[in-house]
């Protein structure tokens, strides 16, 4: 989920290899407990595979894009699109659609292996193959009304502002990021999950008490049916303005004790009180301006290498995505570092607010087991890929925090 600050682990998992479609129970049931060493080994293996898959996905994207712009495939797709219309914007939409279809076909085996096969192999998924495909399809459908206006605005800027295109496009992207952060939790998330206000009971009373202490409205606490897709537990703080809310996966509320859930909730409250989403959006916006500026320069300079003549030539646009991809690859360790800093702050906040180190440490241990997280990744792997400090570090930090 975009603009949601989640509770655990490595982000950007793409999707999958062949597996029997397992039918699993609707609600997450506690798994039998194999020896800890087994879990640790499994977690290491699973994490290693996921990271290699992310790297392979990125490498595949770069190689394919290079191939497409350097062999004339891109120009051929533009020609194909021109067969349908003489309107440049329509040609662009057809070009991007054809490209999107090609990309998703080529990357499907990887998506399937990572997003479906591995999740089942490690007993983390509750999805049937049909469910998994449906969720992906829904994601694409939802992406269309968001992506098309951005794409058209981008192309308009490219045509009309020429070498200054990056400036208005950054503005457009900022506008969309605010709209999405505001509308995501109320309009988009419910397309994927069912959200219900937290039920009355002991947990709710404890959560209300915490909310009152820090001045957050309790109407903003929801439980959602994460278990329809996965056995992994998670919670998040999402939204801005009136859509601000804390969402707890039913996999968390079903398998964790009230005290553990309260500490997890307090961590999310920390993100809320410390204004982490706002900070991330601000950093994201600055990074967008800088990234588009740099990309615009490199893109313009590199056009001739591939035989393109102008920046608004439709066949040249994949080259732009290549440079943007490189920019985001280079800057992702930086944004991960900021994210890890926020996570540590939210952890500290949770301990100080609840004064319950042991429950929080237990919750983190349980999360590691439930989500098969590598608790002690190699420091370089953590630096490059982890949006959260490793669980082991978090537990040491929590236990060492004076509350
Ligand atoms: Zn967090």
Coordinates of C-alpha atoms and ligand atoms in Angstrom, one line a residue:
X1 CA 0.0 0.0 0.0
X2 CA 1.4 3.3 -0.9
X3 CA 1.7 6.0 1.7
X4 CA 1.2 3.5 4.4
X5 CA 3.9 3.0 6.9
X6 CA 3.8 -0.7 7.6
X7 CA 5.1 -2.7 10.5
X8 CA 7.6 -5.1 9.0
X9 CA 10.3 -5.9 6.7
X10 CA 11.5 -5.7 3.2
X11 CA 9.4 -4.0 0.6
X12 CA 8.9 -4.2 -3.1
X13 CA 8.2 -7.8 -3.5
X14 CA 7.3 -8.7 -7.0
X15 CA 5.5 -11.6 -7.7
X16 CA 6.4 -16.0 -8.8
X17 CA 7.0 -20.9 -10.3
X18 CA 4.8 -23.8 -10.5
X19 CA 3.0 -25.0 -7.4
X20 CA 0.0 -27.0 -6.6
X21 CA -2.7 -24.6 -5.7
X22 CA -3.2 -25.2 -2.0
X23 CA -6.6 -24.5 -0.5
X24 CA -6.2 -23.1 3.0
X25 CA -8.6 -22.2 5.8
X26 CA -10.1 -18.7 5.7
X27 CA -8.8 -17.6 9.0
X28 CA -5.2 -17.9 10.0
X29 CA -4.5 -20.7 12.4
X30 CA -1.4 -20.8 14.5
X31 CA 1.1 -22.9 12.7
X32 CA 2.8 -25.8 14.4
X33 CA 6.0 -24.7 15.9
X34 CA 9.0 -26.3 14.3
X35 CA 12.3 -25.9 16.1
X36 CA 13.6 -22.4 16.1
X37 CA 16.7 -23.3 14.1
X38 CA 14.5 -24.6 11.3
X39 CA 12.5 -21.4 11.3
X40 CA 15.7 -19.3 11.2
X41 CA 17.1 -21.3 8.3
X42 CA 13.8 -21.2 6.4
X43 CA 13.5 -17.5 7.0
X44 CA 17.1 -16.9 5.7
X45 CA 16.4 -19.0 2.6
X46 CA 13.1 -17.3 1.9
X47 CA 14.5 -13.8 2.4
X48 CA 17.5 -14.6 0.2
X49 CA 15.3 -15.8 -2.6
X50 CA 13.1 -12.8 -2.3
X51 CA 16.0 -10.4 -2.6
X52 CA 17.5 -12.3 -5.5
X53 CA 14.1 -12.1 -7.2
X54 CA 14.0 -8.3 -6.7
X55 CA 17.4 -8.0 -8.1
X56 CA 16.6 -10.2 -11.1
X57 CA 13.4 -8.3 -11.7
X58 CA 15.3 -5.0 -11.8
X59 CA 18.0 -6.5 -14.1
X60 CA 15.4 -8.0 -16.4
X61 CA 13.7 -4.5 -16.6
X62 CA 17.0 -2.8 -17.5
X63 CA 18.1 -5.4 -20.1
X64 CA 14.7 -5.6 -21.8
X65 CA 14.3 -1.8 -21.9
X66 CA 17.8 -1.4 -23.4
X67 CA 16.9 -4.2 -25.9
X68 CA 13.7 -2.5 -26.9
X69 CA 15.1 0.9 -27.5
X70 CA 18.3 -0.3 -29.2
X71 CA 16.8 -2.9 -31.6
X72 CA 14.0 -0.9 -33.1
X73 CA 11.2 -2.8 -31.2
X74 CA 10.1 0.4 -29.6
X75 CA 9.9 2.2 -33.0
X76 CA 7.9 -0.8 -34.4
X77 CA 5.4 -0.6 -31.5
X78 CA 5.0 3.2 -32.2
X79 CA 4.4 2.4 -35.9
X80 CA 1.8 -0.2 -34.8
X81 CA 0.1 2.3 -32.6
X82 CA 0.0 4.9 -35.4
X83 CA -2.1 2.4 -37.4
X84 CA -5.0 3.1 -35.0
X85 CA -5.1 6.9 -34.8
X86 CA -3.4 10.1 -35.9
X87 CA -3.9 11.7 -32.5
X88 CA -0.6 11.8 -30.7
X89 CA -2.2 11.2 -27.3
X90 CA -4.2 8.2 -28.5
X91 CA -1.0 6.8 -30.1
X92 CA 0.7 7.3 -26.8
X93 CA -2.0 5.4 -24.9
X94 CA -1.9 2.5 -27.3
X95 CA 1.9 2.4 -27.2
X96 CA 2.0 2.3 -23.5
X97 CA -0.7 -0.4 -23.3
X98 CA 1.2 -2.5 -25.8
X99 CA 4.3 -2.0 -23.8
X100 CA 2.6 -2.8 -20.6
X101 CA 1.2 -6.1 -22.0
X102 CA 4.6 -7.1 -23.3
X103 CA 6.3 -6.2 -20.0
X104 CA 3.7 -8.1 -17.9
X105 CA 4.0 -11.2 -20.2
X106 CA 7.8 -11.3 -20.0
X107 CA 7.9 -10.7 -16.3
X108 CA 5.1 -13.1 -15.4
X109 CA 7.2 -16.1 -14.6
X110 CA 9.2 -14.0 -12.1
X111 CA 6.0 -12.5 -10.6
X112 CA 4.4 -15.9 -10.3
X113 CA 7.5 -17.5 -8.7
X114 CA 7.9 -14.7 -6.2
X115 CA 4.3 -13.7 -5.5
X116 CA 2.6 -17.1 -5.6
X117 CA 4.9 -20.1 -5.7
X118 CA 7.3 -19.0 -2.9
X119 CA 4.5 -17.8 -0.7
X120 CA 2.9 -21.2 -0.9
X121 CA 6.2 -23.1 -0.6
X122 CA 6.8 -21.4 2.7
X123 CA 3.2 -21.8 3.8
X124 CA 2.6 -18.0 3.9
X125 CA -0.2 -17.7 1.5
X126 CA -4.0 -18.2 1.8
X127 CA -4.6 -17.4 -1.9
X128 CA -5.7 -19.8 -4.6
X129 CA -4.2 -19.2 -8.0
X130 CA -7.4 -17.6 -9.2
X131 CA -7.5 -15.2 -6.2
X132 CA -3.9 -14.3 -6.8
X133 CA -4.6 -13.5 -10.5
X134 CA -7.8 -11.6 -9.6
X135 CA -5.9 -9.4 -7.1
X136 CA -3.3 -8.6 -9.8
X137 CA -6.0 -7.9 -12.3
X138 CA -7.8 -5.6 -9.9
X139 CA -4.5 -3.8 -9.2
X140 CA -4.2 -3.1 -12.9
X141 CA -7.8 -1.9 -13.2
X142 CA -7.3 0.5 -10.3
X143 CA -4.1 1.7 -11.8
X144 CA -5.7 2.8 -15.1
X145 CA -7.8 5.8 -13.9
X146 CA -4.7 6.9 -11.8
X147 CA -2.1 6.3 -14.5
X148 CA -3.8 7.6 -17.6
X149 CA -4.3 11.2 -16.4
X150 CA -0.7 11.3 -15.2
X151 CA 0.5 9.9 -18.5
X152 CA -1.5 12.4 -20.6
X153 CA -0.4 15.3 -18.4
X154 CA 3.2 14.1 -18.6
X155 CA 3.1 13.9 -22.4
X156 CA 1.4 17.3 -22.7
X157 CA 4.3 18.8 -20.6
X158 CA 6.9 17.1 -22.7
X159 CA 5.4 18.5 -25.9
X160 CA 4.7 22.0 -24.6
X161 CA 7.5 22.8 -22.1
X162 CA 10.2 21.0 -24.0
X163 CA 13.5 20.9 -21.9
X164 CA 11.5 22.3 -18.9
X165 CA 9.0 19.4 -18.8
X166 CA 10.4 18.0 -15.6
X167 CA 9.2 21.0 -13.6
X168 CA 5.4 20.9 -14.3
X169 CA 5.5 17.1 -14.3
X170 CA 7.0 17.1 -10.7
X171 CA 4.1 19.4 -9.8
X172 CA 1.6 17.1 -11.3
X173 CA 3.1 14.1 -9.4
X174 CA 3.1 16.0 -6.1
X175 CA -0.6 16.8 -6.7
X176 CA -1.4 13.1 -7.4
X177 CA 0.6 11.9 -4.4
X178 CA -1.4 14.2 -2.1
X179 CA -4.7 13.1 -3.6
X180 CA -3.8 9.4 -3.4
X181 CA -2.6 9.7 0.2
X182 CA -5.9 11.4 1.0
X183 CA -8.2 9.1 -0.9
X184 CA -6.3 5.8 -0.7
X185 CA -7.5 4.6 2.6
X186 CA -11.2 5.5 2.0
X187 CA -11.5 4.9 -1.8
X188 CA -8.7 2.5 -2.9
X189 CA -7.8 0.2 0.0
X190 CA -11.5 -0.9 0.4
X191 CA -11.4 -2.3 -3.2
X192 CA -8.9 -4.8 -1.9
X193 CA -9.8 -5.4 1.7
X194 CA -12.8 -5.1 4.0
X195 CA -12.3 -2.7 6.8
X196 CA -14.3 -2.8 10.0
X197 CA -14.1 -0.6 13.1
X198 CA -12.4 -2.5 15.8
X199 CA -14.8 -4.6 17.9
X200 CA -15.8 -3.7 21.4
X201 CA -13.9 -5.5 24.1
X202 CA -10.8 -5.5 26.2
X203 CA -8.5 -4.7 23.2
X204 CA -10.7 -1.8 22.1
X205 CA -10.8 -0.3 25.7
X206 CA -7.0 -0.5 25.8
X207 CA -6.7 1.2 22.4
X208 CA -9.2 3.9 23.3
X209 CA -7.2 4.6 26.5
X210 CA -4.0 5.0 24.4
X211 CA -5.8 7.2 21.8
X212 CA -7.1 9.5 24.5
X213 CA -3.7 9.9 26.0
X214 CA -2.2 11.1 22.7
X215 CA -5.3 12.8 21.2
X216 CA -6.2 10.6 18.3
X217 CA -9.8 9.9 17.4
X218 CA -10.6 6.2 17.9
X219 CA -12.9 6.2 14.8
X220 CA -9.6 5.9 12.9
X221 CA -8.9 2.3 14.0
X222 CA -9.8 -0.5 11.7
X223 CA -9.3 -4.2 11.4
X224 CA -9.0 -5.6 7.8
X225 CA -9.2 -9.1 6.4
X226 CA -5.5 -9.5 5.5
X227 CA -6.0 -13.3 6.1
X228 CA -7.8 -13.7 2.8
X229 CA -4.4 -13.3 1.1
X230 CA -1.7 -14.2 3.5
X231 CA -0.8 -15.7 6.9
X232 CA 1.6 -12.8 7.5
X233 CA 0.7 -10.3 10.1
X234 CA 0.8 -6.5 9.6
X235 CA -0.4 -3.2 10.7
X236 CA -0.1 0.3 9.2
X237 CA -0.7 3.9 9.6
X238 CA -2.1 5.4 6.4
X239 CA -3.7 8.5 5.0
X240 CA -3.5 12.2 5.5
X241 CA -6.0 14.8 6.7
X242 CA -9.4 13.3 7.4
X243 CA -8.4 9.9 6.0
X244 CA -5.7 9.3 8.7
X245 CA -6.2 5.9 10.2
X246 CA -4.5 2.9 11.8
X247 CA -5.3 -0.4 10.2
X248 CA -4.6 -3.8 11.9
X249 CA -4.6 -7.0 9.9
X250 CA -6.9 -9.7 11.2
X251 CA -3.8 -12.0 11.1
X252 CA -2.5 -9.7 13.9
X253 CA -5.6 -9.4 16.0
X254 CA -6.3 -13.2 15.8
X255 CA -2.9 -14.5 16.8
X256 CA -1.3 -11.9 19.1
X257 CA -2.2 -11.1 22.7
X258 CA -4.0 -7.9 23.5
X259 CA -0.9 -6.5 25.1
X260 CA 1.2 -7.3 22.1
X261 CA -1.4 -5.8 19.8
X262 CA -1.4 -2.6 21.9
X263 CA 2.3 -2.2 21.5
X264 CA 2.1 -2.7 17.8
X265 CA -0.8 -0.2 17.7
X266 CA 1.4 2.2 19.8
X267 CA 4.2 1.9 17.2
X268 CA 1.7 3.0 14.5
X269 CA 0.5 5.8 16.7
X270 CA 4.2 6.8 16.8
X271 CA 4.2 7.2 13.0
X272 CA 1.0 9.3 13.4
X273 CA 2.3 11.5 16.2
X274 CA 5.7 12.0 14.7
X275 CA 4.2 13.0 11.3
X276 CA 6.2 10.4 9.4
X277 CA 3.9 10.3 6.3
X278 CA 4.2 14.0 5.9
X279 CA 7.9 13.9 6.1
X280 CA 8.1 11.0 3.7
X281 CA 5.9 12.9 1.2
X282 CA 8.1 16.0 1.5
X283 CA 11.2 13.9 0.9
X284 CA 9.5 12.1 -1.9
X285 CA 8.5 15.4 -3.6
X286 CA 12.1 16.8 -3.3
X287 CA 13.4 13.5 -4.7
X288 CA 10.9 13.6 -7.5
X289 CA 12.0 17.1 -8.5
X290 CA 15.6 16.2 -8.4
X291 CA 15.1 12.9 -10.1
X292 CA 13.1 14.3 -13.0
X293 CA 15.5 17.1 -13.4
X294 CA 18.5 14.8 -13.6
X295 CA 16.6 12.3 -15.7
X296 CA 15.6 15.0 -18.2
X297 CA 19.2 16.0 -18.7
X298 CA 20.5 12.4 -19.2
X299 CA 17.5 11.5 -21.3
X300 CA 18.1 14.4 -23.7
X301 CA 21.8 13.7 -23.9
X302 CA 21.3 10.0 -24.6
X303 CA 18.6 10.2 -27.3
X304 CA 21.1 10.3 -30.1
X305 CA 22.9 7.2 -28.9
X306 CA 19.8 5.2 -29.8
X307 CA 18.9 7.1 -33.0
X308 CA 16.1 9.2 -31.5
X309 CA 15.8 12.9 -32.5
X310 CA 13.4 14.6 -30.0
X311 CA 12.4 14.2 -26.4
X312 CA 8.7 13.8 -27.3
X313 CA 9.2 11.0 -29.7
X314 CA 7.0 8.2 -28.4
X315 CA 9.4 5.4 -29.3
X316 CA 12.1 7.1 -27.2
X317 CA 10.0 7.1 -24.0
X318 CA 11.1 3.7 -22.7
X319 CA 14.6 5.2 -22.5
X320 CA 13.2 7.7 -20.1
X321 CA 11.8 4.9 -17.9
X322 CA 15.3 3.4 -18.0
X323 CA 16.9 6.5 -16.5
X324 CA 14.1 6.9 -14.0
X325 CA 14.6 3.3 -13.0
X326 CA 18.3 3.9 -12.4
X327 CA 17.6 7.0 -10.4
X328 CA 15.1 5.2 -8.1
X329 CA 17.5 2.2 -7.8
X330 CA 20.4 4.5 -6.7
X331 CA 18.2 6.5 -4.3
X332 CA 16.3 3.6 -2.7
X333 CA 18.9 2.9 -0.1
X334 CA 18.6 6.5 1.0
X335 CA 14.8 6.3 1.3
X336 CA 15.2 3.0 3.1
X337 CA 17.6 4.7 5.5
X338 CA 15.0 7.4 6.3
X339 CA 12.4 4.8 6.7
X340 CA 14.5 2.8 9.1
X341 CA 15.1 5.9 11.2
X342 CA 11.3 6.5 11.3
X343 CA 10.8 2.9 12.4
X344 CA 13.2 3.3 15.2
X345 CA 11.5 6.4 16.3
X346 CA 8.1 4.7 16.3
X347 CA 9.6 1.8 18.2
X348 CA 10.9 4.1 20.9
X349 CA 7.5 5.9 21.0
X350 CA 5.7 2.6 21.5
X351 CA 7.9 1.6 24.4
X352 CA 7.6 5.0 26.0
X353 CA 3.9 5.1 25.6
X354 CA 3.1 1.6 26.8
X355 CA 6.0 1.0 29.2
X356 CA 5.7 -2.6 28.1
X357 CA 9.0 -3.6 26.6
X358 CA 8.4 -7.3 27.0
X359 CA 5.1 -7.3 25.2
X360 CA 6.6 -5.4 22.3
X361 CA 9.6 -7.6 22.1
X362 CA 7.3 -10.6 22.1
X363 CA 5.2 -9.1 19.3
X364 CA 8.4 -8.5 17.3
X365 CA 9.5 -12.1 17.8
X366 CA 6.1 -13.4 16.8
X367 CA 6.1 -11.2 13.7
X368 CA 9.4 -12.5 12.7
X369 CA 8.1 -16.1 12.9
X370 CA 4.8 -15.4 11.4
X371 CA 6.2 -13.4 8.5
X372 CA 9.3 -15.6 8.1
X373 CA 11.5 -12.5 8.4
X374 CA 15.3 -12.9 8.4
X375 CA 16.0 -11.5 11.9
X376 CA 19.7 -10.9 11.3
X377 CA 20.3 -10.2 7.6
X378 CA 23.8 -9.3 6.3
X379 CA 24.4 -5.5 7.2
X380 CA 24.8 -4.7 3.5
X381 CA 21.5 -6.4 2.6
X382 CA 19.8 -4.5 5.4
X383 CA 21.3 -1.2 4.2
X384 CA 20.3 -1.7 0.6
X385 CA 16.9 -3.4 0.9
X386 CA 15.3 -3.1 4.3
X387 CA 12.7 -0.4 5.1
X388 CA 12.8 -1.5 8.7
X389 CA 15.7 -2.3 10.9
X390 CA 16.3 -6.0 11.3
X391 CA 14.0 -7.7 13.9
X392 CA 17.0 -8.6 16.0
X393 CA 18.2 -5.0 16.2
X394 CA 14.6 -3.8 16.9
X395 CA 14.3 -6.3 19.8
X396 CA 17.7 -5.3 21.2
X397 CA 16.7 -1.6 20.9
X398 CA 13.3 -2.1 22.5
X399 CA 14.8 -4.1 25.4
X400 CA 17.5 -1.6 25.9
X401 CA 15.2 1.4 25.8
X402 CA 14.6 3.2 29.1
X403 CA 10.9 3.8 29.5
Ligands
LIG1 ZN1 6.4 1.3 11.4

